[in-house]
Amino acid sequence: MVLIEHSNLEEFQDPVNYDLEFADEMDKYQFYLELARSSSGEVLELACGTGLTTIPLSKAGITMTGVDISSAMIAYARLKAKGLTVTFMEGDARTFESDKRFSMIYLTGNAFQAFLSDQDQSDLLTTVHKHLQPHGIFAFETRNPEGTDLSDQEETEWGSFIDKDGNNVKVSGTQCYDAGQHIMHWVTMRDWGYKRTTSRIACRFTDPNTLHALLTRHGFCVEHQYADWDKTPFSLSSSSIISVCRKC
């Protein structure tokens, strides 16, 4: 996932190590592949990053287009996709324009939370609705505020990964929630052994009722909402809201 606010782009300057840290979500790839196969047409991923989901779908025979605002991430996606029939384009999901109409459009990696204002969300959904074929599929996931710990937290350990040079990188971070704006501010610290880096990211939380009303208002019918990639039915205590919609 690559976020669209320029203040959020700090996390996405090193695409090779980004992949090494975040490339192990195979259940997600299968979920979106099944949806894409059911749509029987060309598929667009918005906020595609380095193509972590776009490329597996392309390898499975889906005609794919990926759009992202980060030139570094798109450049690496193109390098990885050499020889595949997939198109990567640099662009902003709020203002993206194409003559194509897609059978399915999706965002993943909680990219929906990158749209930090009402206007951002509206612009995104307007883009999606415009570029979908009649009755086309729109799918995305977002963290559920009702099932997420939104309390302020001091630095805690989040995990680790092996970087491109074989270093074990320890990842930790802090969080601070702005309840008035519904925005979580995360600061991520990575200890590379020989250096320590810091990056910041902000994500908006949208409650289930507001989300449903927002989708309906922009011309989408919500067909399914799941709690996980195994299609467990969503409940108010679920940590994620995975929405599958149709253009009405």
PDB file of C-alpha atoms in Angstrom:
ATOM      1  CA  MET A   1       0.000   0.000   0.000  1.00  0.00           C
ATOM      2  CA  VAL A   2       1.150   3.521  -0.809  1.00  0.00           C
ATOM      3  CA  LEU A   3      -0.619   6.451   0.786  1.00  0.00           C
ATOM      4  CA  ILE A   4      -1.556   9.564  -1.159  1.00  0.00           C
ATOM      5  CA  GLU A   5      -0.780  12.413   1.209  1.00  0.00           C
ATOM      6  CA  HIS A   6       2.771  13.660   0.651  1.00  0.00           C
ATOM      7  CA  SER A   7       3.351  13.641   4.429  1.00  0.00           C
ATOM      8  CA  ASN A   8       2.553   9.921   4.298  1.00  0.00           C
ATOM      9  CA  LEU A   9       5.120   9.022   1.652  1.00  0.00           C
ATOM     10  CA  GLU A  10       8.004   8.576   4.105  1.00  0.00           C
ATOM     11  CA  GLU A  11       7.193   4.866   4.399  1.00  0.00           C
ATOM     12  CA  PHE A  12       7.578   4.307   0.681  1.00  0.00           C
ATOM     13  CA  GLN A  13      11.019   5.565  -0.340  1.00  0.00           C
ATOM     14  CA  ASP A  14      12.749   2.157  -0.259  1.00  0.00           C
ATOM     15  CA  PRO A  15      10.652  -0.232  -2.393  1.00  0.00           C
ATOM     16  CA  VAL A  16      13.025  -3.214  -2.230  1.00  0.00           C
ATOM     17  CA  ASN A  17      13.016  -3.377   1.566  1.00  0.00           C
ATOM     18  CA  TYR A  18       9.308  -2.504   1.611  1.00  0.00           C
ATOM     19  CA  ASP A  19       8.638  -5.735  -0.259  1.00  0.00           C
ATOM     20  CA  LEU A  20      10.819  -7.739   2.114  1.00  0.00           C
ATOM     21  CA  GLU A  21       8.890  -6.366   5.091  1.00  0.00           C
ATOM     22  CA  PHE A  22       5.342  -6.715   3.713  1.00  0.00           C
ATOM     23  CA  ALA A  23       5.287  -9.398   0.993  1.00  0.00           C
ATOM     24  CA  ASP A  24       3.932 -12.403   2.931  1.00  0.00           C
ATOM     25  CA  GLU A  25       0.142 -11.937   2.776  1.00  0.00           C
ATOM     26  CA  MET A  26      -0.746 -14.877   0.497  1.00  0.00           C
ATOM     27  CA  ASP A  27      -4.341 -15.264   1.767  1.00  0.00           C
ATOM     28  CA  LYS A  28      -5.055 -11.729   0.563  1.00  0.00           C
ATOM     29  CA  TYR A  29      -3.756 -12.491  -2.938  1.00  0.00           C
ATOM     30  CA  GLN A  30      -6.057 -15.512  -3.214  1.00  0.00           C
ATOM     31  CA  PHE A  31      -9.070 -13.494  -2.042  1.00  0.00           C
ATOM     32  CA  TYR A  32      -8.590 -10.822  -4.705  1.00  0.00           C
ATOM     33  CA  LEU A  33      -7.728 -13.414  -7.368  1.00  0.00           C
ATOM     34  CA  GLU A  34     -11.028 -15.221  -6.822  1.00  0.00           C
ATOM     35  CA  LEU A  35     -12.906 -11.929  -7.089  1.00  0.00           C
ATOM     36  CA  ALA A  36     -11.010 -10.953 -10.231  1.00  0.00           C
ATOM     37  CA  ARG A  37     -11.794 -14.278 -11.894  1.00  0.00           C
ATOM     38  CA  SER A  38     -15.480 -13.799 -11.110  1.00  0.00           C
ATOM     39  CA  SER A  39     -15.444 -10.356 -12.748  1.00  0.00           C
ATOM     40  CA  SER A  40     -14.373 -11.708 -16.177  1.00  0.00           C
ATOM     41  CA  GLY A  41     -12.588  -8.611 -17.403  1.00  0.00           C
ATOM     42  CA  GLU A  42      -9.732  -6.165 -16.891  1.00  0.00           C
ATOM     43  CA  VAL A  43      -8.911  -5.252 -13.285  1.00  0.00           C
ATOM     44  CA  LEU A  44      -7.535  -2.017 -11.810  1.00  0.00           C
ATOM     45  CA  GLU A  45      -5.657  -1.798  -8.512  1.00  0.00           C
ATOM     46  CA  LEU A  46      -5.451   1.700  -7.046  1.00  0.00           C
ATOM     47  CA  ALA A  47      -2.614   2.503  -4.601  1.00  0.00           C
ATOM     48  CA  CYS A  48      -0.839  -0.598  -5.919  1.00  0.00           C
ATOM     49  CA  GLY A  49       2.613   0.187  -4.495  1.00  0.00           C
ATOM     50  CA  THR A  50       5.250  -2.210  -5.841  1.00  0.00           C
ATOM     51  CA  GLY A  51       2.609  -4.518  -7.289  1.00  0.00           C
ATOM     52  CA  LEU A  52       2.607  -6.997  -4.400  1.00  0.00           C
ATOM     53  CA  THR A  53      -0.947  -7.980  -5.341  1.00  0.00           C
ATOM     54  CA  THR A  54      -1.088  -6.740  -8.947  1.00  0.00           C
ATOM     55  CA  ILE A  55       1.739  -8.982 -10.124  1.00  0.00           C
ATOM     56  CA  PRO A  56       0.440 -12.309  -8.675  1.00  0.00           C
ATOM     57  CA  LEU A  57      -2.937 -11.623 -10.286  1.00  0.00           C
ATOM     58  CA  SER A  58      -1.252 -10.882 -13.602  1.00  0.00           C
ATOM     59  CA  LYS A  59       0.764 -14.117 -13.363  1.00  0.00           C
ATOM     60  CA  ALA A  60      -2.535 -15.947 -12.793  1.00  0.00           C
ATOM     61  CA  GLY A  61      -3.856 -14.671 -16.124  1.00  0.00           C
ATOM     62  CA  ILE A  62      -5.781 -11.536 -15.076  1.00  0.00           C
ATOM     63  CA  THR A  63      -5.321  -8.470 -17.292  1.00  0.00           C
ATOM     64  CA  MET A  64      -4.127  -5.904 -14.751  1.00  0.00           C
ATOM     65  CA  THR A  65      -3.501  -2.186 -14.429  1.00  0.00           C
ATOM     66  CA  GLY A  66      -1.856  -0.736 -11.303  1.00  0.00           C
ATOM     67  CA  VAL A  67      -1.834   2.939 -10.314  1.00  0.00           C
ATOM     68  CA  ASP A  68       0.183   4.552  -7.531  1.00  0.00           C
ATOM     69  CA  ILE A  69       1.302   8.071  -6.626  1.00  0.00           C
ATOM     70  CA  SER A  70       4.875   7.045  -5.684  1.00  0.00           C
ATOM     71  CA  SER A  71       7.291   7.115  -8.619  1.00  0.00           C
ATOM     72  CA  ALA A  72       9.775   4.939  -6.702  1.00  0.00           C
ATOM     73  CA  MET A  73       7.220   2.213  -6.029  1.00  0.00           C
ATOM     74  CA  ILE A  74       5.910   2.240  -9.609  1.00  0.00           C
ATOM     75  CA  ALA A  75       9.444   2.034 -11.020  1.00  0.00           C
ATOM     76  CA  TYR A  76      10.163  -1.050  -8.926  1.00  0.00           C
ATOM     77  CA  ALA A  77       6.804  -2.592  -9.838  1.00  0.00           C
ATOM     78  CA  ARG A  78       7.635  -2.215 -13.530  1.00  0.00           C
ATOM     79  CA  LEU A  79      11.021  -3.843 -12.973  1.00  0.00           C
ATOM     80  CA  LYS A  80       9.460  -6.823 -11.198  1.00  0.00           C
ATOM     81  CA  ALA A  81       6.733  -7.188 -13.846  1.00  0.00           C
ATOM     82  CA  LYS A  82       9.064  -7.371 -16.847  1.00  0.00           C
ATOM     83  CA  GLY A  83       7.586  -9.779 -19.382  1.00  0.00           C
ATOM     84  CA  LEU A  84       4.084  -9.740 -17.895  1.00  0.00           C
ATOM     85  CA  THR A  85       0.992  -8.237 -19.498  1.00  0.00           C
ATOM     86  CA  VAL A  86       0.428  -5.684 -16.740  1.00  0.00           C
ATOM     87  CA  THR A  87       0.418  -1.893 -16.990  1.00  0.00           C
ATOM     88  CA  PHE A  88       1.752   0.308 -14.166  1.00  0.00           C
ATOM     89  CA  MET A  89       0.951   4.017 -14.125  1.00  0.00           C
ATOM     90  CA  GLU A  90       1.987   6.812 -11.793  1.00  0.00           C
ATOM     91  CA  GLY A  91      -1.106   8.695 -10.657  1.00  0.00           C
ATOM     92  CA  ASP A  92      -3.310   9.926  -7.833  1.00  0.00           C
ATOM     93  CA  ALA A  93      -6.365   7.755  -7.126  1.00  0.00           C
ATOM     94  CA  ARG A  94      -8.426  10.874  -6.431  1.00  0.00           C
ATOM     95  CA  THR A  95      -7.876  12.322  -9.901  1.00  0.00           C
ATOM     96  CA  PHE A  96      -7.012   9.281 -12.047  1.00  0.00           C
ATOM     97  CA  GLU A  97      -8.452   9.427 -15.581  1.00  0.00           C
ATOM     98  CA  SER A  98      -8.622   6.655 -18.167  1.00  0.00           C
ATOM     99  CA  ASP A  99     -10.741   5.833 -21.197  1.00  0.00           C
ATOM    100  CA  LYS A 100     -10.922   2.242 -19.961  1.00  0.00           C
ATOM    101  CA  ARG A 101     -13.794   0.864 -17.906  1.00  0.00           C
ATOM    102  CA  PHE A 102     -12.816  -1.995 -15.631  1.00  0.00           C
ATOM    103  CA  SER A 103     -14.793  -5.031 -14.514  1.00  0.00           C
ATOM    104  CA  MET A 104     -13.223  -4.770 -11.053  1.00  0.00           C
ATOM    105  CA  ILE A 105     -11.367  -2.105  -9.072  1.00  0.00           C
ATOM    106  CA  TYR A 106      -9.773  -2.720  -5.701  1.00  0.00           C
ATOM    107  CA  LEU A 107      -7.475  -1.275  -3.050  1.00  0.00           C
ATOM    108  CA  THR A 108      -5.624  -3.360  -0.502  1.00  0.00           C
ATOM    109  CA  GLY A 109      -3.140  -2.973   2.364  1.00  0.00           C
ATOM    110  CA  ASN A 110      -5.743  -0.787   4.126  1.00  0.00           C
ATOM    111  CA  ALA A 111      -5.053   1.840   1.457  1.00  0.00           C
ATOM    112  CA  PHE A 112      -8.586   3.187   1.872  1.00  0.00           C
ATOM    113  CA  GLN A 113      -7.401   4.694   5.170  1.00  0.00           C
ATOM    114  CA  ALA A 114      -4.932   6.869   3.255  1.00  0.00           C
ATOM    115  CA  PHE A 115      -7.797   9.143   2.222  1.00  0.00           C
ATOM    116  CA  LEU A 116      -7.764  11.394   5.246  1.00  0.00           C
ATOM    117  CA  SER A 117     -10.659  13.806   4.628  1.00  0.00           C
ATOM    118  CA  ASP A 118     -14.287  13.598   3.552  1.00  0.00           C
ATOM    119  CA  GLN A 119     -13.283  15.155   0.236  1.00  0.00           C
ATOM    120  CA  ASP A 120     -10.473  12.633  -0.283  1.00  0.00           C
ATOM    121  CA  GLN A 121     -12.862   9.731   0.303  1.00  0.00           C
ATOM    122  CA  SER A 122     -15.459  11.267  -1.995  1.00  0.00           C
ATOM    123  CA  ASP A 123     -12.908  11.857  -4.762  1.00  0.00           C
ATOM    124  CA  LEU A 124     -11.656   8.273  -4.503  1.00  0.00           C
ATOM    125  CA  LEU A 125     -15.142   6.777  -4.701  1.00  0.00           C
ATOM    126  CA  THR A 126     -16.070   9.074  -7.585  1.00  0.00           C
ATOM    127  CA  THR A 127     -12.986   7.835  -9.466  1.00  0.00           C
ATOM    128  CA  VAL A 128     -13.883   4.208  -8.793  1.00  0.00           C
ATOM    129  CA  HIS A 129     -17.532   4.597  -9.802  1.00  0.00           C
ATOM    130  CA  LYS A 130     -16.607   6.422 -13.024  1.00  0.00           C
ATOM    131  CA  HIS A 131     -14.109   3.782 -14.135  1.00  0.00           C
ATOM    132  CA  LEU A 132     -16.184   0.687 -13.320  1.00  0.00           C
ATOM    133  CA  GLN A 133     -18.266  -1.098 -15.914  1.00  0.00           C
ATOM    134  CA  PRO A 134     -21.994  -1.398 -15.114  1.00  0.00           C
ATOM    135  CA  HIS A 135     -22.398  -3.764 -12.143  1.00  0.00           C
ATOM    136  CA  GLY A 136     -18.616  -3.939 -11.779  1.00  0.00           C
ATOM    137  CA  ILE A 137     -16.978  -5.064  -8.512  1.00  0.00           C
ATOM    138  CA  PHE A 138     -15.353  -2.683  -6.040  1.00  0.00           C
ATOM    139  CA  ALA A 139     -13.445  -4.295  -3.149  1.00  0.00           C
ATOM    140  CA  PHE A 140     -11.190  -3.012  -0.376  1.00  0.00           C
ATOM    141  CA  GLU A 141     -10.357  -3.515   3.272  1.00  0.00           C
ATOM    142  CA  THR A 142     -10.008  -1.077   6.149  1.00  0.00           C
ATOM    143  CA  ARG A 143      -9.355  -1.416   9.865  1.00  0.00           C
ATOM    144  CA  ASN A 144     -12.490  -1.345  11.997  1.00  0.00           C
ATOM    145  CA  PRO A 145     -12.281   1.317  14.735  1.00  0.00           C
ATOM    146  CA  GLU A 146     -14.651  -0.726  16.910  1.00  0.00           C
ATOM    147  CA  GLY A 147     -12.239  -3.670  16.828  1.00  0.00           C
ATOM    148  CA  THR A 148      -8.951  -1.754  17.046  1.00  0.00           C
ATOM    149  CA  ASP A 149      -7.033  -0.511  20.075  1.00  0.00           C
ATOM    150  CA  LEU A 150      -6.954   3.230  19.434  1.00  0.00           C
ATOM    151  CA  SER A 151      -5.257   4.167  22.705  1.00  0.00           C
ATOM    152  CA  ASP A 152      -2.074   6.225  22.668  1.00  0.00           C
ATOM    153  CA  GLN A 153       0.957   3.960  22.986  1.00  0.00           C
ATOM    154  CA  GLU A 154       4.620   4.530  23.725  1.00  0.00           C
ATOM    155  CA  GLU A 155       7.239   2.711  21.668  1.00  0.00           C
ATOM    156  CA  THR A 156       6.568  -1.033  21.502  1.00  0.00           C
ATOM    157  CA  GLU A 157       8.102  -3.850  19.466  1.00  0.00           C
ATOM    158  CA  TRP A 158       6.182  -4.637  16.264  1.00  0.00           C
ATOM    159  CA  GLY A 159       8.363  -7.327  14.670  1.00  0.00           C
ATOM    160  CA  SER A 160      11.374  -7.717  12.404  1.00  0.00           C
ATOM    161  CA  PHE A 161      12.427  -8.604   8.864  1.00  0.00           C
ATOM    162  CA  ILE A 162      15.574  -9.452   6.904  1.00  0.00           C
ATOM    163  CA  ASP A 163      16.600  -6.605   4.583  1.00  0.00           C
ATOM    164  CA  LYS A 164      18.148  -6.831   1.097  1.00  0.00           C
ATOM    165  CA  ASP A 165      21.657  -6.951   2.615  1.00  0.00           C
ATOM    166  CA  GLY A 166      20.811  -9.766   5.046  1.00  0.00           C
ATOM    167  CA  ASN A 167      20.493  -7.563   8.131  1.00  0.00           C
ATOM    168  CA  ASN A 168      17.880  -8.375  10.759  1.00  0.00           C
ATOM    169  CA  VAL A 169      15.869  -5.157  11.092  1.00  0.00           C
ATOM    170  CA  LYS A 170      13.916  -4.703  14.324  1.00  0.00           C
ATOM    171  CA  VAL A 171      10.688  -2.735  13.899  1.00  0.00           C
ATOM    172  CA  SER A 172       8.971  -0.790  16.691  1.00  0.00           C
ATOM    173  CA  GLY A 173       6.648   2.171  16.900  1.00  0.00           C
ATOM    174  CA  THR A 174       4.270   4.507  18.678  1.00  0.00           C
ATOM    175  CA  GLN A 175       0.679   5.491  18.028  1.00  0.00           C
ATOM    176  CA  CYS A 176      -1.406   8.558  18.819  1.00  0.00           C
ATOM    177  CA  TYR A 177      -5.090   8.837  17.880  1.00  0.00           C
ATOM    178  CA  ASP A 178      -6.832  12.087  17.004  1.00  0.00           C
ATOM    179  CA  ALA A 179     -10.430  11.243  17.947  1.00  0.00           C
ATOM    180  CA  GLY A 180     -11.792  14.490  16.530  1.00  0.00           C
ATOM    181  CA  GLN A 181     -10.426  13.765  13.044  1.00  0.00           C
ATOM    182  CA  HIS A 182     -10.601   9.945  13.388  1.00  0.00           C
ATOM    183  CA  ILE A 183      -6.950   9.771  12.349  1.00  0.00           C
ATOM    184  CA  MET A 184      -4.263   7.539  13.824  1.00  0.00           C
ATOM    185  CA  HIS A 185      -0.696   8.831  13.702  1.00  0.00           C
ATOM    186  CA  TRP A 186       1.890   6.070  13.714  1.00  0.00           C
ATOM    187  CA  VAL A 187       5.646   6.588  14.037  1.00  0.00           C
ATOM    188  CA  THR A 188       7.711   3.604  12.915  1.00  0.00           C
ATOM    189  CA  MET A 189      11.272   3.050  14.096  1.00  0.00           C
ATOM    190  CA  ARG A 190      13.562   0.561  12.373  1.00  0.00           C
ATOM    191  CA  ASP A 191      16.809  -0.545  13.977  1.00  0.00           C
ATOM    192  CA  TRP A 192      19.125  -1.762  11.219  1.00  0.00           C
ATOM    193  CA  GLY A 193      21.995  -2.531  13.600  1.00  0.00           C
ATOM    194  CA  TYR A 194      24.191   0.171  12.085  1.00  0.00           C
ATOM    195  CA  LYS A 195      21.513   2.889  11.908  1.00  0.00           C
ATOM    196  CA  ARG A 196      18.047   3.748  13.230  1.00  0.00           C
ATOM    197  CA  THR A 197      15.399   5.288  10.964  1.00  0.00           C
ATOM    198  CA  THR A 198      12.067   6.932  11.721  1.00  0.00           C
ATOM    199  CA  SER A 199       9.033   7.439   9.499  1.00  0.00           C
ATOM    200  CA  ARG A 200       5.530   8.774  10.060  1.00  0.00           C
ATOM    201  CA  ILE A 201       2.182   7.733   8.649  1.00  0.00           C
ATOM    202  CA  ALA A 202      -1.442   8.786   9.213  1.00  0.00           C
ATOM    203  CA  CYS A 203      -4.541   6.648   8.630  1.00  0.00           C
ATOM    204  CA  ARG A 204      -8.211   7.544   8.917  1.00  0.00           C
ATOM    205  CA  PHE A 205     -10.653   5.210  10.655  1.00  0.00           C
ATOM    206  CA  THR A 206     -14.232   5.013   9.383  1.00  0.00           C
ATOM    207  CA  ASP A 207     -16.855   3.233  11.456  1.00  0.00           C
ATOM    208  CA  PRO A 208     -19.059   0.560   9.777  1.00  0.00           C
ATOM    209  CA  ASN A 209     -22.263   2.635   9.651  1.00  0.00           C
ATOM    210  CA  THR A 210     -20.506   5.679   8.203  1.00  0.00           C
ATOM    211  CA  LEU A 211     -18.701   3.476   5.691  1.00  0.00           C
ATOM    212  CA  HIS A 212     -21.923   1.840   4.520  1.00  0.00           C
ATOM    213  CA  ALA A 213     -23.654   5.222   4.109  1.00  0.00           C
ATOM    214  CA  LEU A 214     -20.638   6.609   2.240  1.00  0.00           C
ATOM    215  CA  LEU A 215     -20.606   3.727  -0.228  1.00  0.00           C
ATOM    216  CA  THR A 216     -24.359   3.919  -0.805  1.00  0.00           C
ATOM    217  CA  ARG A 217     -24.195   7.672  -1.375  1.00  0.00           C
ATOM    218  CA  HIS A 218     -21.553   7.177  -4.085  1.00  0.00           C
ATOM    219  CA  GLY A 219     -23.516   4.563  -5.998  1.00  0.00           C
ATOM    220  CA  PHE A 220     -22.321   1.257  -4.566  1.00  0.00           C
ATOM    221  CA  CYS A 221     -24.357  -1.668  -3.270  1.00  0.00           C
ATOM    222  CA  VAL A 222     -22.540  -3.551  -0.495  1.00  0.00           C
ATOM    223  CA  GLU A 223     -22.870  -7.271  -1.251  1.00  0.00           C
ATOM    224  CA  HIS A 224     -20.573  -8.761   1.401  1.00  0.00           C
ATOM    225  CA  GLN A 225     -18.512  -7.640   4.377  1.00  0.00           C
ATOM    226  CA  TYR A 226     -15.975 -10.008   5.901  1.00  0.00           C
ATOM    227  CA  ALA A 227     -13.777 -10.022   8.981  1.00  0.00           C
ATOM    228  CA  ASP A 228     -10.831 -11.811   7.327  1.00  0.00           C
ATOM    229  CA  TRP A 229      -9.574 -13.362   4.087  1.00  0.00           C
ATOM    230  CA  ASP A 230     -11.302 -16.653   4.966  1.00  0.00           C
ATOM    231  CA  LYS A 231     -14.624 -14.799   4.526  1.00  0.00           C
ATOM    232  CA  THR A 232     -15.665 -14.948   8.164  1.00  0.00           C
ATOM    233  CA  PRO A 233     -18.781 -12.728   8.420  1.00  0.00           C
ATOM    234  CA  PHE A 234     -18.011  -9.248   9.713  1.00  0.00           C
ATOM    235  CA  SER A 235     -19.063  -8.359  13.252  1.00  0.00           C
ATOM    236  CA  LEU A 236     -18.691  -5.113  15.177  1.00  0.00           C
ATOM    237  CA  SER A 237     -15.756  -6.586  17.124  1.00  0.00           C
ATOM    238  CA  SER A 238     -13.839  -7.605  13.980  1.00  0.00           C
ATOM    239  CA  SER A 239     -10.497  -5.897  13.505  1.00  0.00           C
ATOM    240  CA  SER A 240     -11.034  -5.515   9.738  1.00  0.00           C
ATOM    241  CA  ILE A 241     -13.875  -4.657   7.390  1.00  0.00           C
ATOM    242  CA  ILE A 242     -13.383  -6.318   4.010  1.00  0.00           C
ATOM    243  CA  SER A 243     -16.064  -4.909   1.705  1.00  0.00           C
ATOM    244  CA  VAL A 244     -17.185  -6.334  -1.639  1.00  0.00           C
ATOM    245  CA  CYS A 245     -19.504  -3.977  -3.518  1.00  0.00           C
ATOM    246  CA  ARG A 246     -21.174  -3.597  -6.895  1.00  0.00           C
ATOM    247  CA  LYS A 247     -21.683  -0.483  -8.950  1.00  0.00           C
ATOM    248  CA  CYS A 248     -25.431   0.058  -8.640  1.00  0.00           C
TER     249      CYS A 248
END
